[in-house]
Phi, psi and omega in degrees: 000151178152183182282345180250034187293335185255010183261146176240127179244139171244128187240126171273113184314137174185201178241175179090211188283340188293328174292325182288319181291330179289324176305300186301319176297320174300315182297339180266004170114355183293148172269111189249125176243125180260136174255122188255155175281144179300336183257028187270093176227153178273196186288332176278356183082018178235151177241116174232112186237117181291347180271001183273013188294132181066014184247148167266160184218141173222133173271117179230144177255102183285353181268353177263131184283336188281007183250000000 
């Protein structure tokens, strides 16, 4: 629910203001889907992103044509 409930956003994983903006849009009701790199893990082998609140996520290798 929110003022952006019928809006869909595709976010490409990265650094900077884009993840924060995606989180704010999700907080306002937008359907945000983040495209992650398949090997996106931190040093402990886990991926924890506080800016992923309210987003769906899918890992894709966009450099390979077979996906």
